Coordinates of C-alpha atoms in Angstrom, one line a residue:
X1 CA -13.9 24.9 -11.5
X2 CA -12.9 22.1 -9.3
X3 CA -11.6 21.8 -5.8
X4 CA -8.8 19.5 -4.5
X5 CA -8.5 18.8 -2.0
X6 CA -4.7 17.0 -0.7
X7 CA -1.5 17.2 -2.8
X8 CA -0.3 13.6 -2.0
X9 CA -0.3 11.2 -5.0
X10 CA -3.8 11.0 -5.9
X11 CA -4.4 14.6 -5.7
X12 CA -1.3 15.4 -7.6
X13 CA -1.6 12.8 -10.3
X14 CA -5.4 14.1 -10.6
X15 CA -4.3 17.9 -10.9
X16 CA -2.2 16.6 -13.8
X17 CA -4.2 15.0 -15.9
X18 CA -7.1 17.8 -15.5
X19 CA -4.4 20.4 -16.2
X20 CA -3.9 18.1 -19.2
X21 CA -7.3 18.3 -20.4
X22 CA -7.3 22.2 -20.0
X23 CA -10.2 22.0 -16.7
X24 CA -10.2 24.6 -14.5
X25 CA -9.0 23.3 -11.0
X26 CA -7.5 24.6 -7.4
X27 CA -5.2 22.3 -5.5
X28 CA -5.3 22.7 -1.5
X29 CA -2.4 22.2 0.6
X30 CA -1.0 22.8 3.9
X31 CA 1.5 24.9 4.1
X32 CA 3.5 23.2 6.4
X33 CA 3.9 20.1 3.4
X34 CA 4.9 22.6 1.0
X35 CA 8.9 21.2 -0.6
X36 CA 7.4 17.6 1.0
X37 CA 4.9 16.4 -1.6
X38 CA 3.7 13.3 -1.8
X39 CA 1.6 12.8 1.5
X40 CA 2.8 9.0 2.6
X41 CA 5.3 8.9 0.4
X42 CA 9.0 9.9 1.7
X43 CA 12.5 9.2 0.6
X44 CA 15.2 10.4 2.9
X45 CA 18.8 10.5 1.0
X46 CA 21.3 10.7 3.7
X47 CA 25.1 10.5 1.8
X48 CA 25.2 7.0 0.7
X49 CA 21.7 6.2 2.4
X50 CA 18.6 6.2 0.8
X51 CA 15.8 5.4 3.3
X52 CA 12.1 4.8 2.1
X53 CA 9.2 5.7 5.1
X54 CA 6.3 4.8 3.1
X55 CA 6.2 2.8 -0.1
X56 CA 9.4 1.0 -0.7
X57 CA 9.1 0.2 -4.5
X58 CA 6.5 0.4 -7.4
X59 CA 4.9 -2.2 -9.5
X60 CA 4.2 -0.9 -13.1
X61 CA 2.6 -2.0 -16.2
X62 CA 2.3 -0.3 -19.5
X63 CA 0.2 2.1 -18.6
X64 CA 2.1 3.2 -15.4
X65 CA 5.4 2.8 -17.2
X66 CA 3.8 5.9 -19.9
X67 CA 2.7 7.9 -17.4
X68 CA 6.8 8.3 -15.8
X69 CA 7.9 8.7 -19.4
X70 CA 5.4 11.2 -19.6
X71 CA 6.9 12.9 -16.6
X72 CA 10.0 12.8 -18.0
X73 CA 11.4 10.6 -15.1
X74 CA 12.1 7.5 -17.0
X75 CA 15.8 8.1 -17.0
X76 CA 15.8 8.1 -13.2
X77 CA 14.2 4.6 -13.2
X78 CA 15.7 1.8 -11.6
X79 CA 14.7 -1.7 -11.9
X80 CA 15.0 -4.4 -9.0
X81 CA 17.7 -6.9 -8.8
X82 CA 16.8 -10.2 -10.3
X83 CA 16.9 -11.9 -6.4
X84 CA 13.9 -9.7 -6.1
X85 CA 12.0 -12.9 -7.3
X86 CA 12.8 -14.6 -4.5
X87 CA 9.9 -14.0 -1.7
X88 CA 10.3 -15.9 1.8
X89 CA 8.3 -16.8 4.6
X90 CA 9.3 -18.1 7.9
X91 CA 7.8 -21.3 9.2
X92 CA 8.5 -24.1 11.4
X93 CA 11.9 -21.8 12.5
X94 CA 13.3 -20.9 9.3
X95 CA 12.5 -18.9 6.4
X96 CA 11.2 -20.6 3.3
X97 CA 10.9 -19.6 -0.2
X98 CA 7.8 -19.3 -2.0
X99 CA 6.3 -21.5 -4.5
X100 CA 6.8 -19.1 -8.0
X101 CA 5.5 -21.4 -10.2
X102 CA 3.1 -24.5 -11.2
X103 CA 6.0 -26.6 -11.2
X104 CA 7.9 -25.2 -8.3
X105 CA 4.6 -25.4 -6.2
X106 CA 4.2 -29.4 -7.5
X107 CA 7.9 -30.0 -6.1
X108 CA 8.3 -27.3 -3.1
X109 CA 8.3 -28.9 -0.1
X110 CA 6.8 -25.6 1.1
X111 CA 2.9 -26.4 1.1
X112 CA 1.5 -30.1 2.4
X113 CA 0.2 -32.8 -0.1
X114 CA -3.4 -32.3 0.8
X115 CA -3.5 -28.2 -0.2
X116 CA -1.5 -29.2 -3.4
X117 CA -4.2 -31.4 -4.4
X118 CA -6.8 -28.6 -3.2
X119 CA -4.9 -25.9 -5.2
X120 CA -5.2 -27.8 -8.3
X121 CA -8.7 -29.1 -7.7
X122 CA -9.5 -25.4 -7.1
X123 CA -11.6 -25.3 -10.3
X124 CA -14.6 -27.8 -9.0
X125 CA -15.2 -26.1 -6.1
X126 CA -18.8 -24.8 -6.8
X127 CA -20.0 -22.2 -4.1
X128 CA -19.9 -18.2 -4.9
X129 CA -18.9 -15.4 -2.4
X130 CA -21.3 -12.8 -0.7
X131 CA -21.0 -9.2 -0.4
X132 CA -19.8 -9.8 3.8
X133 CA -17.2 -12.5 2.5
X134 CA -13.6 -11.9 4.2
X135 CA -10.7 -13.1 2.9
X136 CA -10.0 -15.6 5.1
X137 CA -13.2 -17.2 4.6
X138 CA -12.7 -16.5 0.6
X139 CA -9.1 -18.4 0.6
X140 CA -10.2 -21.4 2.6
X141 CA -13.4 -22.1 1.1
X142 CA -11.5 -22.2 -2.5
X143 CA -7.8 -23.4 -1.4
X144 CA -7.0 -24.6 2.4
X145 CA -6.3 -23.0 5.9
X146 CA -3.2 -24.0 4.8
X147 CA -3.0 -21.5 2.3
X148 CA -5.0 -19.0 4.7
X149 CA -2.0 -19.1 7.4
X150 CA 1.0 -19.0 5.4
X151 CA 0.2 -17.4 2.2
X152 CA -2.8 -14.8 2.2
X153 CA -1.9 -13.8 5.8
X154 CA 1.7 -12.9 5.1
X155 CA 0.8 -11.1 2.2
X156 CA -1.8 -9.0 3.4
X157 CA -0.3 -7.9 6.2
X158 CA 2.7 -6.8 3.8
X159 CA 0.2 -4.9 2.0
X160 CA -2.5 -3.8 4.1
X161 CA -0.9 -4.5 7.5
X162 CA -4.4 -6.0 8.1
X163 CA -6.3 -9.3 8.8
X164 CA -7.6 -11.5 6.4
X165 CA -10.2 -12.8 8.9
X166 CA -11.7 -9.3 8.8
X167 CA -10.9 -7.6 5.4
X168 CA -13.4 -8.0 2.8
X169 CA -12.9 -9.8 -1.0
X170 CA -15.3 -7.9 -2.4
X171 CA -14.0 -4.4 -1.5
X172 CA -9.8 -5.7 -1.2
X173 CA -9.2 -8.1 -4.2
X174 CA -12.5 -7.3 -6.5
X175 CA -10.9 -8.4 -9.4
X176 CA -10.8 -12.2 -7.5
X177 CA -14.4 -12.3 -6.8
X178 CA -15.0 -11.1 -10.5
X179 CA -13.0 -14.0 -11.5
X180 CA -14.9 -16.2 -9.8
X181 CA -18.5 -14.8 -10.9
X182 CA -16.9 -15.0 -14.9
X183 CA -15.3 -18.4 -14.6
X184 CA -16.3 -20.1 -11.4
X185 CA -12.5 -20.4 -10.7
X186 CA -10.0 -18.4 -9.7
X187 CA -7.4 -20.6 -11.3
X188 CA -9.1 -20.7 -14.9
X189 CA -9.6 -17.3 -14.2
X190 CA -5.8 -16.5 -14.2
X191 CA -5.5 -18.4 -16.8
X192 CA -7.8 -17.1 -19.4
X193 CA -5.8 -13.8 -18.5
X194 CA -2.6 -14.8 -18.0
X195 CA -1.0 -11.6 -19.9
X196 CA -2.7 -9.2 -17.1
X197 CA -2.0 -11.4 -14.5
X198 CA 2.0 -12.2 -15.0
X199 CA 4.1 -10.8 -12.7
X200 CA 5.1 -6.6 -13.1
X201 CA 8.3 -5.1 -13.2
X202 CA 9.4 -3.8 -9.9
X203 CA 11.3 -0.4 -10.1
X204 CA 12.3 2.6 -8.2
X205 CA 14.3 5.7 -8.5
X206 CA 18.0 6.7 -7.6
X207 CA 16.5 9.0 -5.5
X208 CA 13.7 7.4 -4.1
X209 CA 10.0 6.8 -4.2
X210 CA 9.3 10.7 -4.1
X211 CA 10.3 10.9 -7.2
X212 CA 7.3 10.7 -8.8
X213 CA 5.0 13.6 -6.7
X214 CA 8.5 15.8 -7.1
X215 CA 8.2 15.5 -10.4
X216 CA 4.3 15.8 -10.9
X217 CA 4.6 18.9 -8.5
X218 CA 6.5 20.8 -10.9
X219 CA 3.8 20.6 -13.5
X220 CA 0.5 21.4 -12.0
X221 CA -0.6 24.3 -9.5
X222 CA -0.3 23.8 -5.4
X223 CA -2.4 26.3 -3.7
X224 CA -0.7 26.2 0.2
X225 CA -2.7 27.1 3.3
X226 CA -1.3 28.6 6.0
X227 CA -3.7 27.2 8.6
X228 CA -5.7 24.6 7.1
X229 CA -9.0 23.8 6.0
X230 CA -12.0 24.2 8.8
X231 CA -14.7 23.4 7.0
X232 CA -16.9 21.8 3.8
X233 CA -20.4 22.7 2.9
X234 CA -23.0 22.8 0.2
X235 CA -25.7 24.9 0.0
X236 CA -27.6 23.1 -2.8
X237 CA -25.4 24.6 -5.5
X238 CA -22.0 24.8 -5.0
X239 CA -19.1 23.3 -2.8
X240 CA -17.9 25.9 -0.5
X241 CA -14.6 25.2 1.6
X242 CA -13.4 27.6 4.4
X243 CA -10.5 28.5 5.8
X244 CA -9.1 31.2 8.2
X245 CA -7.4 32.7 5.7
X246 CA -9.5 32.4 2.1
X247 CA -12.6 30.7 1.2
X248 CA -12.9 28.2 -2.1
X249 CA -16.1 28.2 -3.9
X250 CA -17.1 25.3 -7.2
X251 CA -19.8 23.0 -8.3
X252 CA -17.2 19.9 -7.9
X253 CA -15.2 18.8 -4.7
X254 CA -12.7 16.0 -5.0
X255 CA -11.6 15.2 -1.3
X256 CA -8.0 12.8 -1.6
X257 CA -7.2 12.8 2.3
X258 CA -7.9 10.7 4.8
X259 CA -11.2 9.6 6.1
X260 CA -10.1 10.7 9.7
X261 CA -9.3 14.0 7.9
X262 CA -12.2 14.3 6.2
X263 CA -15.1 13.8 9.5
X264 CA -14.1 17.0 10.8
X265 CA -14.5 18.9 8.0
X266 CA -18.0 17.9 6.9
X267 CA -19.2 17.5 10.8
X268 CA -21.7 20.4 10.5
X269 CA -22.6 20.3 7.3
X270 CA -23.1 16.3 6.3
X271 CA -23.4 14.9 10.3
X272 CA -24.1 11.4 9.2
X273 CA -21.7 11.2 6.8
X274 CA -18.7 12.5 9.2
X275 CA -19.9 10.1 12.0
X276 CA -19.6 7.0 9.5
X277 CA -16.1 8.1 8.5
X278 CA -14.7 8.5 12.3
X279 CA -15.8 4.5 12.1
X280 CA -13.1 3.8 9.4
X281 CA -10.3 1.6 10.3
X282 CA -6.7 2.3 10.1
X283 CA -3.7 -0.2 10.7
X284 CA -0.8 1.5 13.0
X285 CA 2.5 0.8 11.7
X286 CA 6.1 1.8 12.0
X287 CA 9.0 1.3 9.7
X288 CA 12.5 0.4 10.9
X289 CA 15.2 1.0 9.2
X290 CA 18.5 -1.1 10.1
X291 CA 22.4 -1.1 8.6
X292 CA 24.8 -4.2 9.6
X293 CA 27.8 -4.8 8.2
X294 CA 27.0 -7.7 5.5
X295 CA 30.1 -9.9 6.6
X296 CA 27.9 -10.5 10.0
X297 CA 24.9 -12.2 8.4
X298 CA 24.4 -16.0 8.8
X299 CA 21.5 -16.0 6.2
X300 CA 21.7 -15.6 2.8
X301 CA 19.4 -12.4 1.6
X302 CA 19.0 -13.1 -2.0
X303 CA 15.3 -11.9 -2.2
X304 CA 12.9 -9.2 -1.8
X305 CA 12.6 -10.0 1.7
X306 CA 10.4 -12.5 4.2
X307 CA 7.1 -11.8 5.4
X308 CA 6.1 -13.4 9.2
X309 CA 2.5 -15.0 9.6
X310 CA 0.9 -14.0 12.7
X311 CA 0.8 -17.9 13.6
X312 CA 3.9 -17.8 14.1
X313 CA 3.6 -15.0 16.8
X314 CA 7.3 -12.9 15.6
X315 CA 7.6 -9.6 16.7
X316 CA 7.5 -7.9 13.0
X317 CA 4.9 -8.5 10.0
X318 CA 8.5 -8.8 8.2
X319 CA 11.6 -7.6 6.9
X320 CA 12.0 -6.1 3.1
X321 CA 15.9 -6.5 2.2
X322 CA 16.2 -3.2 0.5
X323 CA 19.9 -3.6 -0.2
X324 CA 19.1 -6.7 -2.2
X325 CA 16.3 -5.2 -4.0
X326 CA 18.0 -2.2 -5.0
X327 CA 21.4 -1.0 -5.4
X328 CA 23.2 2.1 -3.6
X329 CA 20.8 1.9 -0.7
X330 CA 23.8 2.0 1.1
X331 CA 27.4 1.6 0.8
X332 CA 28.5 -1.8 -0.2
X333 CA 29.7 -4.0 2.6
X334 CA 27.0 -2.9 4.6
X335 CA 22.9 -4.5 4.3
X336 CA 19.7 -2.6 5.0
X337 CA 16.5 -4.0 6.8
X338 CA 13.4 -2.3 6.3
X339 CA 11.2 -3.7 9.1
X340 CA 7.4 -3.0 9.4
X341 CA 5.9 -3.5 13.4
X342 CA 2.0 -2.8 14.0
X343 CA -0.6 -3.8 12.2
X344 CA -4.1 -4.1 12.7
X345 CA -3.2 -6.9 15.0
X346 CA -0.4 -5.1 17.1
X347 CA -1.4 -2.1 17.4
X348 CA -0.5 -2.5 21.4
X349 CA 3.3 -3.1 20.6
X350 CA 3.4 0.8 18.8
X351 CA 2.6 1.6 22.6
X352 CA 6.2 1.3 23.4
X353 CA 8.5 4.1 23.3
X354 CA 10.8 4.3 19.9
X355 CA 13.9 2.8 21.7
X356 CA 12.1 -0.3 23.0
X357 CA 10.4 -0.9 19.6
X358 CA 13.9 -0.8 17.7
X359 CA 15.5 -3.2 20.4
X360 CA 12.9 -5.8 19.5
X361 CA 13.6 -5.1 16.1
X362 CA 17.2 -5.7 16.7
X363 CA 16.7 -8.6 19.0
X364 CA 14.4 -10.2 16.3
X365 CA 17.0 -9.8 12.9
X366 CA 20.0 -11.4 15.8
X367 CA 17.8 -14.4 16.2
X368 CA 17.2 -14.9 12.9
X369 CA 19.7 -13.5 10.7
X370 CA 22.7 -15.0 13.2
X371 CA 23.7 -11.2 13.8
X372 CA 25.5 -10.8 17.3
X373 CA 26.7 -7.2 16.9
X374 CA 25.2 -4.0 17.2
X375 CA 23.6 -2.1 13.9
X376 CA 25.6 0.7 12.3
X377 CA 22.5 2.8 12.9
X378 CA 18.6 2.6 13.5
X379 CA 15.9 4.2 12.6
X380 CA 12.0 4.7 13.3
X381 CA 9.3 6.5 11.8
X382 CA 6.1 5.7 12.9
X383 CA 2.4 5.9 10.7
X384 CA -0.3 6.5 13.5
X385 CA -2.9 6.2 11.4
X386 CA -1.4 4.5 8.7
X387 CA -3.2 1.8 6.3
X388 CA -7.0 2.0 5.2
X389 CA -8.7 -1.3 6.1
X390 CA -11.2 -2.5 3.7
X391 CA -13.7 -4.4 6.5
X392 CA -16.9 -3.6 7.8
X393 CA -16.3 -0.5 8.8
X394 CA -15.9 1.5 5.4
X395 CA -19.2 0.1 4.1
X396 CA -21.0 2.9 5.8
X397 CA -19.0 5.7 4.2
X398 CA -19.1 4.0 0.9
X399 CA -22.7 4.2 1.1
X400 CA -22.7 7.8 1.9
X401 CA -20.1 8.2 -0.4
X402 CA -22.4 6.8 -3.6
X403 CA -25.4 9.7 -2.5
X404 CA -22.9 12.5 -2.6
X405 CA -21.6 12.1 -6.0
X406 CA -25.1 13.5 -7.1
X407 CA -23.9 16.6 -5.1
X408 CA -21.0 16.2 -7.5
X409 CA -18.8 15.3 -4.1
X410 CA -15.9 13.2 -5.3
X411 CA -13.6 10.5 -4.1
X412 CA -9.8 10.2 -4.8
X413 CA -8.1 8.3 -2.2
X414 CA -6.5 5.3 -0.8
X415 CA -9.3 4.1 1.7
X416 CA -11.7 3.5 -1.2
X417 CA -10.9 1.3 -5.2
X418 CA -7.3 0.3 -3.9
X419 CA -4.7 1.6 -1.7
X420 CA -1.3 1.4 -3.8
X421 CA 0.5 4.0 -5.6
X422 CA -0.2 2.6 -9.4
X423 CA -4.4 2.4 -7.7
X424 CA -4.4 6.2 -7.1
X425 CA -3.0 7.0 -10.1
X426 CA -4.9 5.0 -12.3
X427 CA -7.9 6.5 -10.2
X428 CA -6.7 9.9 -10.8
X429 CA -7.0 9.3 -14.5
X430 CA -10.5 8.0 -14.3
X431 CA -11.7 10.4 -12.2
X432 CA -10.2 13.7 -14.4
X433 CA -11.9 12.4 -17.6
X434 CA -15.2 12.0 -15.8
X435 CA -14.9 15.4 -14.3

């Protein structure tokens, strides 16, 4: 028998493909989740509305595109518009598109001469990362600052709401220092796998992101608990985990929360272990939803949206245009903004109330989207604790984590081997065939 521990996508998808394999499992839930699964991932259909309050689209290859056929969900697939492309970033006051190609990078004005010539002469650059390498120090030490301030830092915080001065390569993009340790380039490194490095097909669902836990729901077994989990412990045998109304009992534990849900669980029982998780970092964010009426924008929104770097000190990380992405996200004279505010680095601005966060939010899309009226509607739903941040912090935990998988005490989540949707499935998979 095996314990689960979670029912959002990891603990789902790993239910699934043990059920698949015939091994004995129990899947724990709160009760209160119980119609909502998923965890992080939302879709709220509202009539002609569809709003996403987690993860706003999916990225799949081969594999990932057989799973949802497997789920028999492939018929509910939708793929994004061809705009979708099209990724901006705003500098010196105006957004600007984003090199796409070799060619388009030699000719786009975007970066300077002098990190064009670094990009290219990427491949003689001779130093090797270490273990404590961030990001930051990663992408300037093989491209430019250049590259640091308006390309890695726009695009991490759209993915990790973090800081590439603090995140670590090793732990956040492994498969760049790997390139690096195989080819001593990053650029021949890309090259020599070109077919798994070209771009993936972005897609969604008519009905939205939750989709795909609705769907894996239905096939595996959800055991709900009416009051929670209170506590974890091994007595040199088995996992045993309590609650007030039942208590679980296996020689394998699989934990998919979390690692703010986890330190309370294993306080008594694995002390060290639960004070190095309460030092794991998460990135607050909140996601805004906006409708205008499309005949009042001033700037065109024929991409997947524009990202902000913190140099350039904007209110938001950025601004996904989910109306051009997607169709029937709304009704069709009308756009949709899907804002993200927080981040590792403004945490203090999730300090103001709801209102004052979605007149910023406002004030912000008037300056630079030319709108002068008021939206059709506006909402907020905020992530407290929302995105795992792969920096110093976790390294503690991870080391914890490696001693406990003798006590066959398992990992399956987000903070740890990658934090989006086609990660945790794919680590799902792994993890089932090793269990």
């Amino acid at each position: 028998m095996i314990i689960i521990i979670g029912a959002g996508i990891s603990g789902l998808s790993l239910a699934y493909f043990l059920e698949k394999q015939n091994k004995p499992y129990v899947l724990l839930e709160f009760k209160e989740n119980e119609g909502q699964p998923g965890g992080v991932i939302r879709s709220v259909r509202d009539k002609e509305y569809l709003f996403e309050l987690g993860p706003n689209s999916l990225l799949i290859d081969q594999e990932i595109k057989d799973f949802l056929i497997e789920l028999g969900i492939e018929k509910e697939l939708i793929n994004a518009n061809n705009v979708s492309k099209n990724r901006y970033v705003f500098r010196n006051g105006r957004y600007q598109k984003l090199p796409s190609s070799p060619l388009s990078l030699l000719f786009n004005g975007f970066f300077s001469w002098k990190t064009k010539f670094k990009i290219f002469g990427e491949s003689r650059v001779q130093s090797k990362t270490n273990d404590k390498e961030t990001l930051a120090a990663f992408f300037e030490r093989r491209f430019s600052k250049e590259i640091v301030d308006y390309a890695l830092d726009p695009f991490v915080s759209g993915i990790y709401a973090g800081n590439p001065q603090e995140l670590l390569v090793k732990y956040t993009f492994p498969n760049l220092v790997e390139m690096e340790q195989k080819y001593g380039s990053l650029l021949k490194g890309f090259k020599k796998n070109k077919n798994t490095t070209e771009r993936k097909q972005i897609v969604s669902f008519r009905e939205g992101m939750q989709t795909i836990p609705r769907a894996i729901a239905e096939k595996v077994k959800i055991t709900y608990l009416e009051k929670g989990i209170e506590e974890i412990s091994f007595n040199g045998r088995v996992w045993e985990v309590k609650s007030e109304e039942n208590s679980f009992v296996a020689p394998k534990l699989v934990f998919t929360g979390a690692a703010y849900q986890l330190a309370p669980l294993v306080a008594k029982s694995e002390v060290a272990f639960s004070k190095a998780l309460e030092k794991v970092n998460y990135a607050p964010i909140a996601a805004v939803h906006t409708l205008y009426y499309k005949k009042e924008l001033k700037v065109k929104m024929d991409g997947f949206g524009a990202l902000h770097p913190s140099v350039e000190n904007l209110f938001s990380l950025g601004h996904i245009w989910s109306s051009s992405v997607f169709e029937h996200r709304c009704k069709d004279n009308e756009v949709l903004f899907t804002t993200f505010v927080g981040g590792s680095r403004g945490a203090d601005k999730l300090k103001m109330d709801d209102w004052q966060v979605m007149a910023k939010v406002q004030k912000e899309i008037k300056e630079l989207y030319g709108i002068d009226t008021l939206p059709i509607t506006q909402k907020i739903t905020r992530w407290h604790k929302g995105i795992p941040q792969y920096d110093t912090s976790i390294l503690e935990a991870y080391e914890h984590l490696e001693k406990l998988e003798k006590k066959q005490f398992y990992l399956c989540a987000n903070w740890k081997d990658g934090v989006s949707l086609p990660d945790s499935i794919k680590k799902a998979k792994k993890l089932a065939e090793i269990l």
